[in-house]
Every structure is written in structure tokens, then in C-alpha cells.
């Protein structure tokens, strides 16, 4: 008997997307195969490596551990939602400027996991970062560079927050006059 497809709708990186999928489809496959967002990697498919980590409704989730249907109506951020090539986010800049990757396979998952860590703890110690990295495995094992990258990202995020908001009064005055 054919399995009936189910419609799954999500808001992903600020865009509303939906697709009809088999109820057994994992969220990781839904994101990669149905939504063509291949920045989310699959390393093990068995919740071990963390390469598939994304943010679902504000929490870091290994997307191979839940079904797409369980994420129906969810708000999702993947690595593609962090920034663009021309406008890297602080997390991406941290990895770029501190050489926080080697082959890069684990990197999207590591960055999403670290987004979760910095949300909870904006100024983590090396040890706290290492503990936060427990769920994401880097086969290249360059962990010291990853720790440096996350610390740099934390600094960049703090700097961004401390910058005064852009003064738009001149523009507003111009519009109203
Ligand atoms: Fe999901 Fe490895 S692919 S944890
Ligand atoms: Fe190669 Fe992490 S950089 S697996």
C-alpha cells in the first residue's frame, strides 16, 4: 500500500516553504532534498555527529533526530540563514578569521550549535565552548581553532551589540519636510 504524502510547512531562514513528503522523512532530508538547502550536512544519520545541527523554534536540534512532520509550522534557521558571502555574520567571520575549519564538513553544524551556546552564554570560556562542542564531532580534529573562532565570534557579536543604532533622524526629517 502506498504511503500517503503529508504537507509540511515551515518558515526557514525567514521564508515560508512547504512540500508534500512521506511521513517517515527526516527533517535533515526534508531541508536538503525538498528545500534544496544543502548547507545542512549529514554525517551519520544516527544523532552522533551533529553535522546536521540547525535551530528549530530557538533551540539547537540535530535535524536527523526528528521527522519533517514534527517540524510542521516551525521556525527554522539553517547555516544559509546566518549570512551571505558578501555579508558574513559574526559567527561566520569568526570561523573565517580564526581559521576554524579544515575540510569544512562539520562546520555548518558546529556554527549552528555554537549559535545556541552564545545565545545562552554570550561570553563563554574555552572550557565552556569545549563542553558545548560535545554534541558535534570534527573528524579533522582542529578543535583549538574552533574554540578560537567561537571566542572571536562572541567578541564580534558583543561589538555589534554595543555599536549605537544608526541615526535615521536626518533621513526622516528629509522625508517629512
Ligand atoms: Fe545528524 Fe550526524 S547526521 S547527528
Ligand atoms: Fe573537517 Fe571538521 S573541519 S570534519
PDB file of C-alpha atoms and ligand atoms in Angstrom:
ATOM      1  CA  UNK A   1       0.000   0.000   0.000  1.00  0.00           C
ATOM      2  CA  UNK A   2       1.336   3.413  -0.963  1.00  0.00           C
ATOM      3  CA  UNK A   3       2.196   5.745   1.887  1.00  0.00           C
ATOM      4  CA  UNK A   4       0.224   8.963   1.691  1.00  0.00           C
ATOM      5  CA  UNK A   5       2.314  12.137   1.453  1.00  0.00           C
ATOM      6  CA  UNK A   6       1.805  14.783   4.125  1.00  0.00           C
ATOM      7  CA  UNK A   7       2.164  18.517   3.646  1.00  0.00           C
ATOM      8  CA  UNK A   8       4.874  20.082   5.835  1.00  0.00           C
ATOM      9  CA  UNK A   9       5.104  23.868   6.080  1.00  0.00           C
ATOM     10  CA  UNK A  10       7.955  25.728   7.753  1.00  0.00           C
ATOM     11  CA  UNK A  11       9.399  29.201   7.936  1.00  0.00           C
ATOM     12  CA  UNK A  12      13.040  28.684   7.110  1.00  0.00           C
ATOM     13  CA  UNK A  13      15.608  31.483   7.118  1.00  0.00           C
ATOM     14  CA  UNK A  14      12.686  33.922   7.032  1.00  0.00           C
ATOM     15  CA  UNK A  15      10.912  32.353   4.053  1.00  0.00           C
ATOM     16  CA  UNK A  16       7.748  30.267   4.089  1.00  0.00           C
ATOM     17  CA  UNK A  17       8.233  26.913   2.394  1.00  0.00           C
ATOM     18  CA  UNK A  18       6.178  23.768   2.133  1.00  0.00           C
ATOM     19  CA  UNK A  19       6.345  20.388   0.465  1.00  0.00           C
ATOM     20  CA  UNK A  20       4.442  17.107   0.494  1.00  0.00           C
ATOM     21  CA  UNK A  21       6.583  14.316   1.875  1.00  0.00           C
ATOM     22  CA  UNK A  22       6.337  10.815   3.240  1.00  0.00           C
ATOM     23  CA  UNK A  23       5.608  10.869   6.980  1.00  0.00           C
ATOM     24  CA  UNK A  24       8.841   8.951   7.630  1.00  0.00           C
ATOM     25  CA  UNK A  25      11.097  11.589   6.055  1.00  0.00           C
ATOM     26  CA  UNK A  26      13.705  13.014   8.437  1.00  0.00           C
ATOM     27  CA  UNK A  27      13.887  16.778   8.834  1.00  0.00           C
ATOM     28  CA  UNK A  28      17.509  16.724   7.600  1.00  0.00           C
ATOM     29  CA  UNK A  29      16.420  15.137   4.301  1.00  0.00           C
ATOM     30  CA  UNK A  30      13.444  17.490   4.029  1.00  0.00           C
ATOM     31  CA  UNK A  31      15.765  20.510   4.293  1.00  0.00           C
ATOM     32  CA  UNK A  32      18.345  19.152   1.882  1.00  0.00           C
ATOM     33  CA  UNK A  33      16.262  17.284  -0.674  1.00  0.00           C
ATOM     34  CA  UNK A  34      12.918  19.115  -0.687  1.00  0.00           C
ATOM     35  CA  UNK A  35      14.066  22.659   0.131  1.00  0.00           C
ATOM     36  CA  UNK A  36      17.494  22.403  -1.593  1.00  0.00           C
ATOM     37  CA  UNK A  37      19.324  23.873   1.407  1.00  0.00           C
ATOM     38  CA  UNK A  38      22.370  21.653   1.285  1.00  0.00           C
ATOM     39  CA  UNK A  39      24.424  23.619   3.797  1.00  0.00           C
ATOM     40  CA  UNK A  40      22.989  21.307   6.448  1.00  0.00           C
ATOM     41  CA  UNK A  41      25.218  18.250   6.255  1.00  0.00           C
ATOM     42  CA  UNK A  42      24.552  14.640   7.133  1.00  0.00           C
ATOM     43  CA  UNK A  43      27.431  12.768   8.688  1.00  0.00           C
ATOM     44  CA  UNK A  44      25.942   9.781  10.462  1.00  0.00           C
ATOM     45  CA  UNK A  45      22.126   9.860  10.238  1.00  0.00           C
ATOM     46  CA  UNK A  46      22.067   8.424  13.754  1.00  0.00           C
ATOM     47  CA  UNK A  47      22.332  11.513  16.013  1.00  0.00           C
ATOM     48  CA  UNK A  48      26.028  11.036  16.753  1.00  0.00           C
ATOM     49  CA  UNK A  49      27.995  13.647  14.790  1.00  0.00           C
ATOM     50  CA  UNK A  50      25.999  16.898  14.934  1.00  0.00           C
ATOM     51  CA  UNK A  51      26.792  17.853  11.327  1.00  0.00           C
ATOM     52  CA  UNK A  52      23.052  18.281  10.737  1.00  0.00           C
ATOM     53  CA  UNK A  53      22.521  20.749  13.618  1.00  0.00           C
ATOM     54  CA  UNK A  54      20.068  23.569  12.943  1.00  0.00           C
ATOM     55  CA  UNK A  55      17.908  25.870  15.049  1.00  0.00           C
ATOM     56  CA  UNK A  56      14.234  24.956  15.412  1.00  0.00           C
ATOM     57  CA  UNK A  57      11.986  27.349  17.318  1.00  0.00           C
ATOM     58  CA  UNK A  58      15.048  28.820  19.040  1.00  0.00           C
ATOM     59  CA  UNK A  59      16.647  25.525  20.092  1.00  0.00           C
ATOM     60  CA  UNK A  60      19.600  23.719  18.538  1.00  0.00           C
ATOM     61  CA  UNK A  61      18.348  20.441  17.105  1.00  0.00           C
ATOM     62  CA  UNK A  62      20.099  17.628  15.239  1.00  0.00           C
ATOM     63  CA  UNK A  63      17.849  17.529  12.208  1.00  0.00           C
ATOM     64  CA  UNK A  64      18.387  13.805  11.656  1.00  0.00           C
ATOM     65  CA  UNK A  65      16.756  13.105  15.001  1.00  0.00           C
ATOM     66  CA  UNK A  66      13.282  14.350  14.169  1.00  0.00           C
ATOM     67  CA  UNK A  67      10.809  13.818  11.377  1.00  0.00           C
ATOM     68  CA  UNK A  68       9.890  16.585   8.984  1.00  0.00           C
ATOM     69  CA  UNK A  69       6.243  16.268  10.048  1.00  0.00           C
ATOM     70  CA  UNK A  70       7.278  17.051  13.629  1.00  0.00           C
ATOM     71  CA  UNK A  71       8.645  20.382  12.406  1.00  0.00           C
ATOM     72  CA  UNK A  72       5.404  21.406  10.700  1.00  0.00           C
ATOM     73  CA  UNK A  73       4.752  25.123  11.350  1.00  0.00           C
ATOM     74  CA  UNK A  74       8.200  25.518  12.949  1.00  0.00           C
ATOM     75  CA  UNK A  75      10.555  28.444  12.566  1.00  0.00           C
ATOM     76  CA  UNK A  76      13.906  27.121  11.380  1.00  0.00           C
ATOM     77  CA  UNK A  77      17.327  28.635  10.833  1.00  0.00           C
ATOM     78  CA  UNK A  78      19.996  26.777   8.886  1.00  0.00           C
ATOM     79  CA  UNK A  79      23.542  27.849   8.131  1.00  0.00           C
ATOM     80  CA  UNK A  80      22.259  29.608   4.992  1.00  0.00           C
ATOM     81  CA  UNK A  81      20.298  31.918   7.295  1.00  0.00           C
ATOM     82  CA  UNK A  82      23.360  33.216   9.139  1.00  0.00           C
ATOM     83  CA  UNK A  83      24.752  35.480   6.426  1.00  0.00           C
ATOM     84  CA  UNK A  84      25.831  35.692   2.824  1.00  0.00           C
ATOM     85  CA  UNK A  85      29.189  35.523   1.057  1.00  0.00           C
ATOM     86  CA  UNK A  86      29.185  39.311   0.804  1.00  0.00           C
ATOM     87  CA  UNK A  87      27.843  39.875   4.286  1.00  0.00           C
ATOM     88  CA  UNK A  88      29.143  37.236   6.676  1.00  0.00           C
ATOM     89  CA  UNK A  89      27.530  37.005  10.098  1.00  0.00           C
ATOM     90  CA  UNK A  90      29.771  37.404  13.184  1.00  0.00           C
ATOM     91  CA  UNK A  91      29.804  33.614  13.632  1.00  0.00           C
ATOM     92  CA  UNK A  92      30.938  33.081  10.048  1.00  0.00           C
ATOM     93  CA  UNK A  93      33.507  35.865  10.334  1.00  0.00           C
ATOM     94  CA  UNK A  94      34.835  34.258  13.498  1.00  0.00           C
ATOM     95  CA  UNK A  95      35.471  30.988  11.659  1.00  0.00           C
ATOM     96  CA  UNK A  96      36.866  32.764   8.594  1.00  0.00           C
ATOM     97  CA  UNK A  97      39.266  35.000  10.502  1.00  0.00           C
ATOM     98  CA  UNK A  98      40.443  32.381  13.018  1.00  0.00           C
ATOM     99  CA  UNK A  99      40.689  29.501  10.521  1.00  0.00           C
ATOM    100  CA  UNK A 100      38.099  27.486  12.450  1.00  0.00           C
ATOM    101  CA  UNK A 101      37.806  24.759   9.847  1.00  0.00           C
ATOM    102  CA  UNK A 102      39.799  22.307   7.794  1.00  0.00           C
ATOM    103  CA  UNK A 103      37.695  20.230   5.377  1.00  0.00           C
ATOM    104  CA  UNK A 104      34.611  22.166   6.495  1.00  0.00           C
ATOM    105  CA  UNK A 105      32.219  19.228   6.594  1.00  0.00           C
ATOM    106  CA  UNK A 106      31.330  19.660  10.256  1.00  0.00           C
ATOM    107  CA  UNK A 107      31.403  23.470  10.112  1.00  0.00           C
ATOM    108  CA  UNK A 108      27.723  24.289   9.424  1.00  0.00           C
ATOM    109  CA  UNK A 109      26.630  22.071  12.308  1.00  0.00           C
ATOM    110  CA  UNK A 110      29.338  23.421  14.588  1.00  0.00           C
ATOM    111  CA  UNK A 111      28.367  27.013  13.829  1.00  0.00           C
ATOM    112  CA  UNK A 112      24.665  26.354  14.469  1.00  0.00           C
ATOM    113  CA  UNK A 113      25.464  24.567  17.733  1.00  0.00           C
ATOM    114  CA  UNK A 114      27.656  27.488  18.761  1.00  0.00           C
ATOM    115  CA  UNK A 115      24.888  29.972  17.898  1.00  0.00           C
ATOM    116  CA  UNK A 116      22.866  28.132  20.526  1.00  0.00           C
ATOM    117  CA  UNK A 117      25.725  28.281  23.019  1.00  0.00           C
ATOM    118  CA  UNK A 118      26.327  32.033  22.539  1.00  0.00           C
ATOM    119  CA  UNK A 119      22.619  32.731  22.908  1.00  0.00           C
ATOM    120  CA  UNK A 120      22.722  31.127  26.359  1.00  0.00           C
ATOM    121  CA  UNK A 121      26.228  32.262  27.257  1.00  0.00           C
ATOM    122  CA  UNK A 122      27.480  35.266  25.254  1.00  0.00           C
ATOM    123  CA  UNK A 123      30.986  35.187  26.753  1.00  0.00           C
ATOM    124  CA  UNK A 124      31.989  31.543  27.223  1.00  0.00           C
ATOM    125  CA  UNK A 125      35.344  30.325  28.495  1.00  0.00           C
ATOM    126  CA  UNK A 126      37.422  27.864  26.470  1.00  0.00           C
ATOM    127  CA  UNK A 127      36.176  25.075  28.688  1.00  0.00           C
ATOM    128  CA  UNK A 128      32.537  26.082  28.278  1.00  0.00           C
ATOM    129  CA  UNK A 129      32.981  26.112  24.494  1.00  0.00           C
ATOM    130  CA  UNK A 130      34.576  22.673  24.608  1.00  0.00           C
ATOM    131  CA  UNK A 131      31.663  21.361  26.677  1.00  0.00           C
ATOM    132  CA  UNK A 132      29.247  22.999  24.197  1.00  0.00           C
ATOM    133  CA  UNK A 133      31.026  21.201  21.376  1.00  0.00           C
ATOM    134  CA  UNK A 134      30.382  17.773  22.867  1.00  0.00           C
ATOM    135  CA  UNK A 135      27.478  17.086  20.516  1.00  0.00           C
ATOM    136  CA  UNK A 136      29.353  17.980  17.338  1.00  0.00           C
ATOM    137  CA  UNK A 137      32.276  15.951  16.098  1.00  0.00           C
ATOM    138  CA  UNK A 138      35.056  17.268  13.891  1.00  0.00           C
ATOM    139  CA  UNK A 139      36.807  14.441  12.061  1.00  0.00           C
ATOM    140  CA  UNK A 140      39.672  16.801  11.220  1.00  0.00           C
ATOM    141  CA  UNK A 141      40.015  17.408  14.981  1.00  0.00           C
ATOM    142  CA  UNK A 142      41.113  21.055  14.789  1.00  0.00           C
ATOM    143  CA  UNK A 143      39.260  21.857  17.983  1.00  0.00           C
ATOM    144  CA  UNK A 144      41.618  24.569  19.247  1.00  0.00           C
ATOM    145  CA  UNK A 145      40.944  26.632  16.117  1.00  0.00           C
ATOM    146  CA  UNK A 146      37.210  26.081  16.535  1.00  0.00           C
ATOM    147  CA  UNK A 147      37.415  27.322  20.136  1.00  0.00           C
ATOM    148  CA  UNK A 148      39.352  30.420  18.977  1.00  0.00           C
ATOM    149  CA  UNK A 149      36.783  31.011  16.221  1.00  0.00           C
ATOM    150  CA  UNK A 150      33.868  30.853  18.659  1.00  0.00           C
ATOM    151  CA  UNK A 151      35.598  33.237  21.076  1.00  0.00           C
ATOM    152  CA  UNK A 152      36.241  35.640  18.205  1.00  0.00           C
ATOM    153  CA  UNK A 153      32.609  35.327  17.103  1.00  0.00           C
ATOM    154  CA  UNK A 154      31.490  36.126  20.664  1.00  0.00           C
ATOM    155  CA  UNK A 155      33.642  39.288  20.598  1.00  0.00           C
ATOM    156  CA  UNK A 156      32.231  40.330  17.218  1.00  0.00           C
ATOM    157  CA  UNK A 157      28.653  39.785  18.406  1.00  0.00           C
ATOM    158  CA  UNK A 158      29.348  41.847  21.551  1.00  0.00           C
ATOM    159  CA  UNK A 159      30.875  44.635  19.432  1.00  0.00           C
ATOM    160  CA  UNK A 160      27.893  44.602  17.113  1.00  0.00           C
ATOM    161  CA  UNK A 161      25.521  44.917  20.074  1.00  0.00           C
ATOM    162  CA  UNK A 162      27.489  47.798  21.602  1.00  0.00           C
ATOM    163  CA  UNK A 163      27.507  49.837  18.382  1.00  0.00           C
ATOM    164  CA  UNK A 164      24.963  52.694  18.529  1.00  0.00           C
ATOM    165  CA  UNK A 165      21.958  52.232  16.297  1.00  0.00           C
ATOM    166  CA  UNK A 166      22.184  54.123  13.021  1.00  0.00           C
ATOM    167  CA  UNK A 167      20.817  57.677  13.346  1.00  0.00           C
ATOM    168  CA  UNK A 168      17.978  57.894  10.835  1.00  0.00           C
ATOM    169  CA  UNK A 169      16.647  61.280  12.033  1.00  0.00           C
ATOM    170  CA  UNK A 170      18.180  63.141   9.091  1.00  0.00           C
ATOM    171  CA  UNK A 171      16.501  60.790   6.615  1.00  0.00           C
ATOM    172  CA  UNK A 172      13.205  61.033   8.482  1.00  0.00           C
ATOM    173  CA  UNK A 173      13.392  64.827   8.566  1.00  0.00           C
ATOM    174  CA  UNK A 174      14.105  64.801   4.851  1.00  0.00           C
ATOM    175  CA  UNK A 175      11.056  62.641   4.188  1.00  0.00           C
ATOM    176  CA  UNK A 176       8.717  64.681   6.386  1.00  0.00           C
ATOM    177  CA  UNK A 177       9.776  68.078   5.052  1.00  0.00           C
TER     178      UNK A 177
HETATM  179 FE1  LIG B   1      22.623  14.118  12.333  1.00  0.00          FE
HETATM  180 FE2  LIG B   1      25.051  13.028  12.412  1.00  0.00          FE
HETATM  181  S1  LIG B   1      23.811  13.469  10.683  1.00  0.00           S
HETATM  182  S2  LIG B   1      23.875  13.823  14.065  1.00  0.00           S
HETATM  183 FE1  LIG B   2      36.751  18.578   8.720  1.00  0.00          FE
HETATM  184 FE2  LIG B   2      35.519  19.357  10.941  1.00  0.00          FE
HETATM  185  S1  LIG B   2      36.736  20.561   9.587  1.00  0.00           S
HETATM  186  S2  LIG B   2      35.287  17.485   9.900  1.00  0.00           S
END
